[in-house]
Amino acid sequence: AKDQGRNRFNYFTPSMQEYAKYRMRLIHDLRQAVLNKEFELHYQPIVTMATGEVLKAEALLRWFHPERGSVSPAEFIPVAEDTGLIVEIGNWVFEQAARQSAQWRKTLGVEIQISVNKSPIQFRDEGALLHNWLELLQQLDVTGAGVCVEITEGLLLDASMGVTEKLLAYRDAGVQVSLDDFGTGYSSLAYLKKFDIDYLKIDQSFTRNIDTDENDHTLCEAIIVMAHKLGMKVIAEGVETEAQRQVLLRAGCDYGQGYLFSKPVSASEFASKYLLT
Ligand code: C2E
Ligand code: CA
Ligand code: CA
Ligand code: CA
């Protein structure tokens, strides 16, 4: 056992050093990315399940680093959160999404609701920014259907976040709220009635096998019935096949998002594919 312990130690030390170095570089590059404007938003359509109509989109952050190439948000968002850089990045994301929504309305005459992701840390630290954003929305005349904020379940359980006040401020400004990755976090069923949530997004771990796994099917059906009874609409994430879409449609799911409809695309591709037709 002692030997094993030593081997493990020997095995992990270099890789931990590697990891620390890798992280330091990533943090450095991420700081540069903010300054050099290496970020871009891509948009993934959220379609009406029954008709395929595109009235919503989720904004997903893309980072194009000159040497790294495209870096996945799954890789850099956690680091941005740890370092606090997420606040500045998130500010950019919100503003960009609001401007895009306003621009599409003005130039194309279409109202597309754009959802932005908000990690718990962003939500906690947004304080004064929240006021600026709501002002920006007023300036841009983006209200009602224009923007939506995606938050996760864990947030609703944390009393220190000022969730109630912030969600009310969003609501006053006409910003809608989605509960992202539903079913993967802490169970928050009691909180669904406490907060005014507009959309519940069923995580793709539930939709993945919905057409073959009886339990997943049952769970999705139950989630949809519950959400509707509580006055929420349901968006299924990760819809990849027509078979999945059929099952979800029969279960009464309102909206779908996933590769079956489209992967996330650039703003110009989104406009030419979904808004100019
Ligand atoms: P998420 O909010 O759950 O976003 C959905 C993710 O699923 C996206 O990955 C999307 O590209 C991917 N996806 C969409 N349809 C399908 C499908 O049919 N099959 C599969 N397998 N995947 C699908 P992406 O863009 O890599 O983003 C990963 C995560 O990074 C997001 O998960 C979100 O938590 C986070 N993220 C992205 N942009 C932002 C941002 O601006 N701010 C914050 N705080 N987080 C962000
Ligand atoms: Ca999301
Ligand atoms: Ca999600
Ligand atoms: Ca509601």
Tab-separated table of C-alpha atoms and ligand atoms in Angstrom:
chain	number	residue	atom	x	y	z
A	1	ALA	CA	0.000	0.000	0.000
A	2	LYS	CA	2.929	2.252	0.801
A	3	ASP	CA	4.465	1.568	-2.581
A	4	GLN	CA	1.234	2.253	-4.293
A	5	GLY	CA	0.940	5.546	-2.443
A	6	ARG	CA	4.412	6.537	-3.575
A	7	ASN	CA	3.688	5.534	-7.133
A	8	ARG	CA	0.554	7.565	-7.119
A	9	PHE	CA	2.483	10.495	-5.744
A	10	ASN	CA	5.138	10.162	-8.420
A	11	TYR	CA	2.534	9.768	-11.058
A	12	PHE	CA	0.508	12.819	-10.067
A	13	THR	CA	3.218	15.361	-9.340
A	14	PRO	CA	4.322	16.104	-12.896
A	15	SER	CA	0.779	16.136	-14.173
A	16	MET	CA	-0.296	18.502	-11.441
A	17	GLN	CA	2.551	20.819	-12.361
A	18	GLU	CA	1.533	20.523	-15.977
A	19	TYR	CA	-2.012	21.342	-15.025
A	20	ALA	CA	-0.982	24.379	-12.993
A	21	LYS	CA	1.077	25.631	-15.934
A	22	TYR	CA	-1.720	24.976	-18.366
A	23	ARG	CA	-4.124	26.870	-16.138
A	24	MET	CA	-1.806	29.854	-15.746
A	25	ARG	CA	-1.484	30.154	-19.506
A	26	LEU	CA	-5.214	29.819	-19.943
A	27	ILE	CA	-5.842	32.588	-17.417
A	28	HIS	CA	-3.301	34.800	-19.146
A	29	ASP	CA	-4.807	34.154	-22.567
A	30	LEU	CA	-8.308	34.693	-21.275
A	31	ARG	CA	-7.328	38.130	-19.940
A	32	GLN	CA	-5.898	38.951	-23.363
A	33	ALA	CA	-9.023	37.642	-25.030
A	34	VAL	CA	-11.138	40.199	-23.230
A	35	LEU	CA	-8.816	43.014	-24.338
A	36	ASN	CA	-8.345	41.728	-27.880
A	37	LYS	CA	-12.017	41.034	-28.443
A	38	GLU	CA	-11.476	37.413	-29.368
A	39	PHE	CA	-15.011	36.461	-28.357
A	40	GLU	CA	-18.001	35.976	-30.575
A	41	LEU	CA	-21.555	34.879	-29.913
A	42	HIS	CA	-23.025	32.027	-31.858
A	43	TYR	CA	-26.747	31.439	-31.942
A	44	GLN	CA	-28.599	28.160	-31.776
A	45	PRO	CA	-32.251	28.199	-32.816
A	46	ILE	CA	-34.889	27.159	-30.312
A	47	VAL	CA	-37.788	25.903	-32.403
A	48	THR	CA	-41.481	25.526	-31.750
A	49	MET	CA	-41.786	21.755	-31.482
A	50	ALA	CA	-45.027	21.452	-33.422
A	51	THR	CA	-44.253	23.778	-36.335
A	52	GLY	CA	-40.481	24.156	-36.463
A	53	GLU	CA	-40.839	27.927	-36.312
A	54	VAL	CA	-37.782	29.764	-34.960
A	55	LEU	CA	-38.717	32.515	-32.512
A	56	LYS	CA	-35.872	32.104	-30.028
A	57	ALA	CA	-32.166	31.458	-29.950
A	58	GLU	CA	-29.589	30.672	-27.305
A	59	ALA	CA	-26.425	32.767	-27.425
A	60	LEU	CA	-23.363	30.578	-26.916
A	61	LEU	CA	-19.971	32.085	-26.334
A	62	ARG	CA	-17.151	31.247	-28.731
A	63	TRP	CA	-13.487	32.043	-28.180
A	64	PHE	CA	-11.153	32.138	-31.178
A	65	HIS	CA	-7.592	32.374	-29.948
A	66	PRO	CA	-4.919	33.178	-32.565
A	67	GLU	CA	-2.858	30.076	-31.655
A	68	ARG	CA	-5.222	27.843	-29.700
A	69	GLY	CA	-7.898	28.123	-32.323
A	70	SER	CA	-11.448	27.652	-31.103
A	71	VAL	CA	-11.614	26.976	-27.353
A	72	SER	CA	-14.696	25.268	-25.904
A	73	PRO	CA	-16.724	27.169	-23.299
A	74	ALA	CA	-16.709	24.000	-21.209
A	75	GLU	CA	-12.948	24.549	-20.944
A	76	PHE	CA	-12.720	28.279	-20.345
A	77	ILE	CA	-15.962	29.224	-18.532
A	78	PRO	CA	-14.928	27.442	-15.292
A	79	VAL	CA	-11.577	29.273	-15.370
A	80	ALA	CA	-13.319	32.566	-16.107
A	81	GLU	CA	-15.531	31.907	-13.099
A	82	ASP	CA	-12.645	31.104	-10.747
A	83	THR	CA	-10.782	34.257	-11.697
A	84	GLY	CA	-13.752	36.599	-11.720
A	85	LEU	CA	-13.179	37.330	-15.421
A	86	ILE	CA	-16.646	35.931	-16.043
A	87	VAL	CA	-18.197	39.183	-14.843
A	88	GLU	CA	-16.556	41.206	-17.594
A	89	ILE	CA	-17.132	38.504	-20.183
A	90	GLY	CA	-20.742	38.084	-19.103
A	91	ASN	CA	-21.267	41.809	-19.349
A	92	TRP	CA	-20.059	41.684	-22.938
A	93	VAL	CA	-22.299	38.691	-23.684
A	94	PHE	CA	-25.393	40.381	-22.336
A	95	GLU	CA	-24.772	43.623	-24.175
A	96	GLN	CA	-23.945	41.858	-27.422
A	97	ALA	CA	-27.084	39.719	-27.242
A	98	ALA	CA	-29.314	42.699	-26.451
A	99	ARG	CA	-27.831	44.703	-29.344
A	100	GLN	CA	-28.255	41.754	-31.703
A	101	SER	CA	-31.877	41.313	-30.734
A	102	ALA	CA	-32.500	45.049	-31.236
A	103	GLN	CA	-30.674	45.045	-34.577
A	104	TRP	CA	-32.616	42.107	-35.987
A	105	ARG	CA	-35.831	43.745	-34.956
A	106	LYS	CA	-34.863	47.070	-36.503
A	107	THR	CA	-33.310	45.879	-39.732
A	108	LEU	CA	-35.372	42.744	-40.416
A	109	GLY	CA	-38.534	43.467	-38.486
A	110	VAL	CA	-38.365	40.179	-36.581
A	111	GLU	CA	-38.543	39.700	-32.856
A	112	ILE	CA	-36.140	36.944	-31.875
A	113	GLN	CA	-35.773	36.286	-28.189
A	114	ILE	CA	-32.122	35.709	-27.332
A	115	SER	CA	-31.223	33.693	-24.247
A	116	VAL	CA	-27.958	34.310	-22.450
A	117	ASN	CA	-26.343	31.987	-19.924
A	118	LYS	CA	-25.605	33.256	-16.442
A	119	SER	CA	-23.447	31.220	-14.134
A	120	PRO	CA	-24.161	31.494	-10.407
A	121	ILE	CA	-21.016	33.569	-9.886
A	122	GLN	CA	-22.121	36.090	-12.494
A	123	PHE	CA	-25.531	36.240	-10.957
A	124	ARG	CA	-24.090	36.806	-7.492
A	125	ASP	CA	-21.676	39.531	-8.573
A	126	GLU	CA	-23.765	41.410	-11.068
A	127	GLY	CA	-25.103	43.956	-8.547
A	128	ALA	CA	-24.648	47.366	-10.135
A	129	LEU	CA	-24.296	45.851	-13.605
A	130	LEU	CA	-27.867	44.669	-13.449
A	131	HIS	CA	-29.001	48.281	-13.301
A	132	ASN	CA	-26.829	49.186	-16.314
A	133	TRP	CA	-28.205	46.305	-18.330
A	134	LEU	CA	-31.779	47.141	-17.637
A	135	GLU	CA	-31.021	50.695	-18.722
A	136	LEU	CA	-29.373	49.440	-21.872
A	137	LEU	CA	-32.468	47.388	-22.646
A	138	GLN	CA	-34.596	50.493	-22.293
A	139	GLN	CA	-32.285	52.482	-24.550
A	140	LEU	CA	-32.392	49.758	-27.175
A	141	ASP	CA	-36.106	49.393	-26.679
A	142	VAL	CA	-35.577	45.684	-26.038
A	143	THR	CA	-38.298	44.456	-23.727
A	144	GLY	CA	-40.720	41.607	-23.413
A	145	ALA	CA	-39.740	38.986	-25.889
A	146	GLY	CA	-36.262	40.409	-26.544
A	147	VAL	CA	-33.998	38.760	-23.994
A	148	CYS	CA	-34.078	35.797	-21.660
A	149	VAL	CA	-31.662	34.812	-18.939
A	150	GLU	CA	-30.728	31.158	-18.360
A	151	ILE	CA	-29.927	30.279	-14.769
A	152	THR	CA	-29.354	26.936	-13.079
A	153	GLU	CA	-31.207	25.219	-10.275
A	154	GLY	CA	-28.524	25.496	-7.611
A	155	LEU	CA	-28.895	29.242	-7.634
A	156	LEU	CA	-32.456	29.094	-6.389
A	157	LEU	CA	-31.318	27.313	-3.243
A	158	ASP	CA	-28.688	29.863	-2.313
A	159	ALA	CA	-30.099	32.497	0.001
A	160	SER	CA	-27.021	34.729	-0.364
A	161	MET	CA	-27.619	35.493	-4.018
A	162	GLY	CA	-30.479	37.936	-3.679
A	163	VAL	CA	-32.312	35.784	-6.178
A	164	THR	CA	-35.770	37.058	-5.364
A	165	GLU	CA	-34.873	40.723	-5.876
A	166	LYS	CA	-32.872	40.095	-9.025
A	167	LEU	CA	-35.519	37.956	-10.652
A	168	LEU	CA	-38.080	40.640	-9.842
A	169	ALA	CA	-35.844	43.283	-11.414
A	170	TYR	CA	-35.598	41.183	-14.571
A	171	ARG	CA	-39.325	40.695	-14.604
A	172	ASP	CA	-39.974	44.415	-14.203
A	173	ALA	CA	-37.761	45.009	-17.242
A	174	GLY	CA	-39.626	42.344	-19.195
A	175	VAL	CA	-36.684	39.940	-19.260
A	176	GLN	CA	-37.791	36.318	-19.152
A	177	VAL	CA	-36.067	33.578	-17.164
A	178	SER	CA	-35.215	29.975	-18.079
A	179	LEU	CA	-34.149	27.241	-15.720
A	180	ASP	CA	-31.258	25.560	-17.555
A	181	ASP	CA	-30.089	21.919	-17.329
A	182	PHE	CA	-33.214	21.012	-15.384
A	183	GLY	CA	-32.925	17.753	-13.493
A	184	THR	CA	-29.137	17.686	-13.183
A	185	GLY	CA	-28.645	19.985	-10.193
A	186	TYR	CA	-30.028	19.924	-6.708
A	187	SER	CA	-33.644	19.003	-6.538
A	188	SER	CA	-35.435	22.308	-6.433
A	189	LEU	CA	-39.036	21.363	-6.922
A	190	ALA	CA	-40.119	23.422	-3.944
A	191	TYR	CA	-38.464	26.451	-5.514
A	192	LEU	CA	-40.329	26.197	-8.768
A	193	LYS	CA	-43.422	27.594	-7.143
A	194	LYS	CA	-41.516	30.206	-5.174
A	195	PHE	CA	-39.927	31.903	-8.169
A	196	ASP	CA	-41.518	33.100	-11.338
A	197	ILE	CA	-39.750	31.072	-14.011
A	198	ASP	CA	-40.899	31.225	-17.629
A	199	TYR	CA	-39.128	28.249	-19.210
A	200	LEU	CA	-37.834	24.965	-17.974
A	201	LYS	CA	-35.046	23.444	-20.083
A	202	ILE	CA	-34.901	19.661	-19.855
A	203	ASP	CA	-31.261	18.645	-19.844
A	204	GLN	CA	-29.981	16.568	-22.725
A	205	SER	CA	-29.135	13.698	-20.398
A	206	PHE	CA	-32.912	13.105	-20.233
A	207	THR	CA	-33.684	13.625	-23.915
A	208	ARG	CA	-30.755	11.542	-25.214
A	209	ASN	CA	-32.499	8.162	-24.804
A	210	ILE	CA	-36.074	9.346	-24.618
A	211	ASP	CA	-37.146	7.237	-27.596
A	212	THR	CA	-35.597	4.022	-26.265
A	213	ASP	CA	-35.548	4.289	-22.467
A	214	GLU	CA	-38.907	3.948	-20.772
A	215	ASN	CA	-37.707	5.678	-17.585
A	216	ASP	CA	-36.362	8.728	-19.385
A	217	HIS	CA	-39.598	8.911	-21.330
A	218	THR	CA	-41.651	8.804	-18.133
A	219	LEU	CA	-39.473	11.434	-16.467
A	220	CYS	CA	-39.751	13.829	-19.392
A	221	GLU	CA	-43.506	13.398	-19.556
A	222	ALA	CA	-43.828	14.088	-15.834
A	223	ILE	CA	-41.558	17.144	-16.029
A	224	ILE	CA	-43.611	18.570	-18.893
A	225	VAL	CA	-46.946	18.040	-17.116
A	226	MET	CA	-45.575	19.573	-13.913
A	227	ALA	CA	-44.056	22.566	-15.696
A	228	HIS	CA	-47.271	23.296	-17.568
A	229	LYS	CA	-49.327	23.094	-14.395
A	230	LEU	CA	-46.952	25.585	-12.800
A	231	GLY	CA	-47.344	27.962	-15.752
A	232	MET	CA	-44.001	27.282	-17.425
A	233	LYS	CA	-43.149	26.365	-21.004
A	234	VAL	CA	-40.725	23.521	-21.663
A	235	ILE	CA	-37.665	23.506	-23.912
A	236	ALA	CA	-35.995	20.148	-24.599
A	237	GLU	CA	-32.221	20.399	-25.036
A	238	GLY	CA	-30.030	18.149	-27.152
A	239	VAL	CA	-32.704	16.991	-29.602
A	240	GLU	CA	-30.703	15.124	-32.234
A	241	THR	CA	-33.121	12.790	-33.982
A	242	GLU	CA	-36.598	12.882	-35.481
A	243	ALA	CA	-37.554	9.961	-33.214
A	244	GLN	CA	-36.715	12.056	-30.143
A	245	ARG	CA	-38.685	14.994	-31.549
A	246	GLN	CA	-41.742	12.803	-32.120
A	247	VAL	CA	-41.733	11.487	-28.562
A	248	LEU	CA	-41.256	14.969	-27.118
A	249	LEU	CA	-44.005	16.398	-29.282
A	250	ARG	CA	-46.431	13.692	-28.140
A	251	ALA	CA	-45.438	14.416	-24.529
A	252	GLY	CA	-46.500	18.034	-25.069
A	253	CYS	CA	-43.053	19.649	-25.115
A	254	ASP	CA	-43.293	23.264	-26.337
A	255	TYR	CA	-39.843	23.944	-27.791
A	256	GLY	CA	-36.808	22.026	-28.911
A	257	GLN	CA	-33.141	22.826	-29.317
A	258	GLY	CA	-30.496	20.570	-30.773
A	259	TYR	CA	-28.519	19.361	-33.751
A	260	LEU	CA	-31.682	17.986	-35.398
A	261	PHE	CA	-32.678	21.595	-36.011
A	262	SER	CA	-29.273	23.269	-36.115
A	263	LYS	CA	-25.969	23.529	-34.339
A	264	PRO	CA	-25.035	27.002	-33.009
A	265	VAL	CA	-24.127	29.292	-35.936
A	266	SER	CA	-22.736	32.801	-36.408
A	267	ALA	CA	-25.084	35.788	-36.313
A	268	SER	CA	-24.934	36.266	-40.074
A	269	GLU	CA	-25.609	32.590	-40.764
A	270	PHE	CA	-28.484	32.651	-38.296
A	271	ALA	CA	-29.992	35.665	-40.023
A	272	SER	CA	-29.659	34.249	-43.519
A	273	LYS	CA	-30.971	30.820	-42.531
A	274	TYR	CA	-33.804	31.708	-40.190
A	275	LEU	CA	-34.699	35.366	-40.508
A	276	LEU	CA	-34.448	36.222	-44.192
A	277	THR	CA	-36.676	33.471	-45.502
B	1	C2E	P1	-25.576	24.874	-22.064
B	1	C2E	O1	-26.058	26.200	-21.582
B	1	C2E	O2	-26.297	23.664	-21.566
B	1	C2E	O3	-25.610	24.963	-23.663
B	1	C2E	C1	-25.966	23.893	-24.501
B	1	C2E	C2	-24.742	23.181	-25.024
B	1	C2E	O4	-25.158	22.011	-25.733
B	1	C2E	C3	-23.931	24.011	-26.020
B	1	C2E	O5	-22.569	23.660	-25.894
B	1	C2E	C4	-24.494	23.504	-27.358
B	1	C2E	O6	-23.609	23.709	-28.442
B	1	C2E	C5	-24.666	22.051	-27.051
B	1	C2E	N1	-25.681	21.414	-27.890
B	1	C2E	C6	-26.723	21.987	-28.514
B	1	C2E	N2	-27.459	21.086	-29.182
B	1	C2E	C7	-26.867	19.887	-28.975
B	1	C2E	C8	-27.171	18.538	-29.408
B	1	C2E	O7	-28.124	18.273	-30.120
B	1	C2E	N3	-26.320	17.559	-28.960
B	1	C2E	C9	-25.244	17.826	-28.178
B	1	C2E	N4	-24.478	16.803	-27.804
B	1	C2E	N5	-24.940	19.079	-27.742
B	1	C2E	C10	-25.749	20.090	-28.142
B	1	C2E	P2	-21.434	24.750	-25.832
B	1	C2E	O8	-21.727	25.860	-26.785
B	1	C2E	O9	-20.130	24.013	-25.978
B	1	C2E	O10	-21.552	25.334	-24.374
B	1	C2E	C11	-21.268	24.549	-23.251
B	1	C2E	C12	-21.681	25.227	-21.973
B	1	C2E	O11	-20.870	26.406	-21.747
B	1	C2E	C13	-23.115	25.740	-21.991
B	1	C2E	O12	-24.012	24.687	-21.712
B	1	C2E	C14	-23.054	26.794	-20.906
B	1	C2E	O13	-23.192	26.211	-19.631
B	1	C2E	C15	-21.649	27.338	-21.047
B	1	C2E	N6	-21.697	28.624	-21.778
B	1	C2E	C16	-21.720	28.869	-23.117
B	1	C2E	N7	-21.776	30.195	-23.376
B	1	C2E	C17	-21.820	30.815	-22.166
B	1	C2E	C18	-21.899	32.205	-21.745
B	1	C2E	O14	-21.991	33.155	-22.536
B	1	C2E	N8	-21.892	32.431	-20.384
B	1	C2E	C19	-21.839	31.408	-19.481
B	1	C2E	N9	-21.859	31.711	-18.175
B	1	C2E	N10	-21.777	30.126	-19.846
B	1	C2E	C20	-21.770	29.820	-21.167
B	2	CA	CA	-27.923	27.250	-21.523
B	3	CA	CA	-28.398	23.444	-20.862
B	4	CA	CA	-44.626	31.812	-15.163
